[in-house]
Protein backbone atom coordinates (compact mmCIF):
# COMPACT_ATOMS: atom_id res chain seq x y z
CA UNK A 1 0.00 0.00 0.00
CA UNK A 2 1.15 3.57 -0.70
CA UNK A 3 1.92 6.35 1.71
CA UNK A 4 -0.98 8.05 3.44
CA UNK A 5 -1.25 11.72 2.48
CA UNK A 6 -3.23 14.33 4.35
CA UNK A 7 -5.17 15.93 1.48
CA UNK A 8 -5.89 19.14 3.38
CA UNK A 9 -2.19 19.76 3.96
CA UNK A 10 -1.40 18.89 0.35
CA UNK A 11 -4.10 21.25 -0.91
CA UNK A 12 -2.96 24.09 1.37
CA UNK A 13 0.69 23.61 0.40
CA UNK A 14 -0.23 23.57 -3.30
CA UNK A 15 -2.31 26.77 -2.96
CA UNK A 16 0.51 28.46 -1.08
CA UNK A 17 3.00 27.57 -3.83
CA UNK A 18 0.64 28.84 -6.54
CA UNK A 19 0.11 32.05 -4.58
CA UNK A 20 3.86 32.54 -4.29
CA UNK A 21 4.30 32.00 -8.04
CA UNK A 22 1.57 34.54 -8.75
CA UNK A 23 3.16 37.04 -6.35
CA UNK A 24 6.52 36.65 -8.11
CA UNK A 25 4.86 37.21 -11.48
CA UNK A 26 3.07 40.31 -10.19
CA UNK A 27 6.28 41.73 -8.70
CA UNK A 28 8.04 41.26 -12.04
CA UNK A 29 5.13 42.77 -13.95
CA UNK A 30 4.12 45.70 -11.75
CA UNK A 31 6.94 46.22 -9.28
CA UNK A 32 8.96 49.33 -9.89
CA UNK A 33 11.11 51.33 -7.57
CA UNK A 34 10.18 54.81 -6.43
CA UNK A 35 13.02 56.21 -8.55
CA UNK A 36 11.70 54.47 -11.67
CA UNK A 37 8.19 55.84 -11.09
CA UNK A 38 9.58 59.34 -10.52
CA UNK A 39 11.67 59.14 -13.70
CA UNK A 40 8.65 58.09 -15.75
CA UNK A 41 6.61 60.93 -14.24
CA UNK A 42 9.34 63.48 -15.11
CA UNK A 43 9.54 62.14 -18.68
CA UNK A 44 5.76 62.32 -19.04
CA UNK A 45 5.66 65.90 -17.73
CA UNK A 46 8.52 66.92 -20.01
CA UNK A 47 6.81 65.44 -23.07
CA UNK A 48 3.60 67.26 -22.18
CA UNK A 49 5.47 70.54 -21.73
CA UNK A 50 7.17 70.17 -25.11
CA UNK A 51 3.85 69.46 -26.75
CA UNK A 52 2.26 72.49 -25.11
CA UNK A 53 5.12 74.71 -26.29
CA UNK A 54 4.38 73.78 -29.90
CA UNK A 55 0.63 74.23 -29.62
CA UNK A 56 -0.96 76.95 -31.71
CA UNK A 57 -3.50 79.05 -29.84
CA UNK A 58 -7.01 78.90 -31.31
CA UNK A 59 -7.68 82.66 -30.93
CA UNK A 60 -4.51 83.44 -32.95
CA UNK A 61 -5.74 81.18 -35.76
CA UNK A 62 -9.19 82.85 -35.75
CA UNK A 63 -7.66 86.34 -36.00
CA UNK A 64 -5.43 85.26 -38.87
CA UNK A 65 -8.24 83.70 -40.89
CA UNK A 66 -10.46 86.80 -40.70
CA UNK A 67 -7.83 89.03 -42.38
One Martini backbone bead per residue (centre of mass of N, CA, C, O) as a GRO file, in nm:
protein
   67
    1UNK     BB    1   0.100   0.034   0.016
    2UNK     BB    2   0.075   0.356   0.028
    3UNK     BB    3   0.101   0.660   0.122
    4UNK     BB    4  -0.020   0.876   0.349
    5UNK     BB    5  -0.227   1.164   0.272
    6UNK     BB    6  -0.290   1.487   0.353
    7UNK     BB    7  -0.507   1.675   0.170
    8UNK     BB    8  -0.511   1.946   0.313
    9UNK     BB    9  -0.207   1.997   0.312
   10UNK     BB   10  -0.166   1.969   0.011
   11UNK     BB   11  -0.359   2.195  -0.075
   12UNK     BB   12  -0.227   2.426   0.087
   13UNK     BB   13   0.055   2.401  -0.037
   14UNK     BB   14  -0.032   2.445  -0.330
   15UNK     BB   15  -0.161   2.727  -0.291
   16UNK     BB   16   0.095   2.863  -0.182
   17UNK     BB   17   0.269   2.819  -0.436
   18UNK     BB   18   0.081   2.967  -0.634
   19UNK     BB   19   0.088   3.237  -0.485
   20UNK     BB   20   0.394   3.281  -0.511
   21UNK     BB   21   0.403   3.283  -0.819
   22UNK     BB   22   0.209   3.521  -0.855
   23UNK     BB   23   0.376   3.726  -0.695
   24UNK     BB   24   0.624   3.717  -0.876
   25UNK     BB   25   0.481   3.807  -1.133
   26UNK     BB   26   0.379   4.080  -1.019
   27UNK     BB   27   0.654   4.199  -0.949
   28UNK     BB   28   0.761   4.191  -1.243
   29UNK     BB   29   0.525   4.360  -1.370
   30UNK     BB   30   0.473   4.608  -1.135
   31UNK     BB   31   0.748   4.643  -1.010
   32UNK     BB   32   0.869   4.954  -0.886
   33UNK     BB   33   1.053   5.200  -0.818
   34UNK     BB   34   1.052   5.518  -0.715
   35UNK     BB   35   1.255   5.617  -0.928
   36UNK     BB   36   1.107   5.507  -1.178
   37UNK     BB   37   0.844   5.663  -1.137
   38UNK     BB   38   0.972   5.946  -1.137
   39UNK     BB   39   1.096   5.933  -1.418
   40UNK     BB   40   0.833   5.890  -1.574
   41UNK     BB   41   0.699   6.151  -1.478
   42UNK     BB   42   0.910   6.347  -1.595
   43UNK     BB   43   0.880   6.255  -1.890
   44UNK     BB   44   0.579   6.319  -1.916
   45UNK     BB   45   0.598   6.622  -1.847
   46UNK     BB   46   0.799   6.698  -2.071
   47UNK     BB   47   0.626   6.611  -2.311
   48UNK     BB   48   0.390   6.801  -2.246
   49UNK     BB   49   0.552   7.066  -2.259
   50UNK     BB   50   0.645   7.040  -2.554
   51UNK     BB   51   0.363   7.030  -2.674
   52UNK     BB   52   0.265   7.306  -2.561
   53UNK     BB   53   0.485   7.481  -2.709
   54UNK     BB   54   0.358   7.384  -3.009
   55UNK     BB   55   0.101   7.521  -2.969
   56UNK     BB   56  -0.177   7.658  -3.114
   57UNK     BB   57  -0.372   7.916  -3.087
   58UNK     BB   58  -0.702   7.972  -3.159
   59UNK     BB   59  -0.719   8.290  -3.159
   60UNK     BB   60  -0.491   8.328  -3.370
   61UNK     BB   61  -0.633   8.178  -3.603
   62UNK     BB   62  -0.891   8.353  -3.618
   63UNK     BB   63  -0.745   8.624  -3.684
   64UNK     BB   64  -0.599   8.522  -3.948
   65UNK     BB   65  -0.860   8.441  -4.118
   66UNK     BB   66  -1.010   8.727  -4.130
   67UNK     BB   67  -0.776   8.880  -4.315
   0.00000   0.00000   0.00000
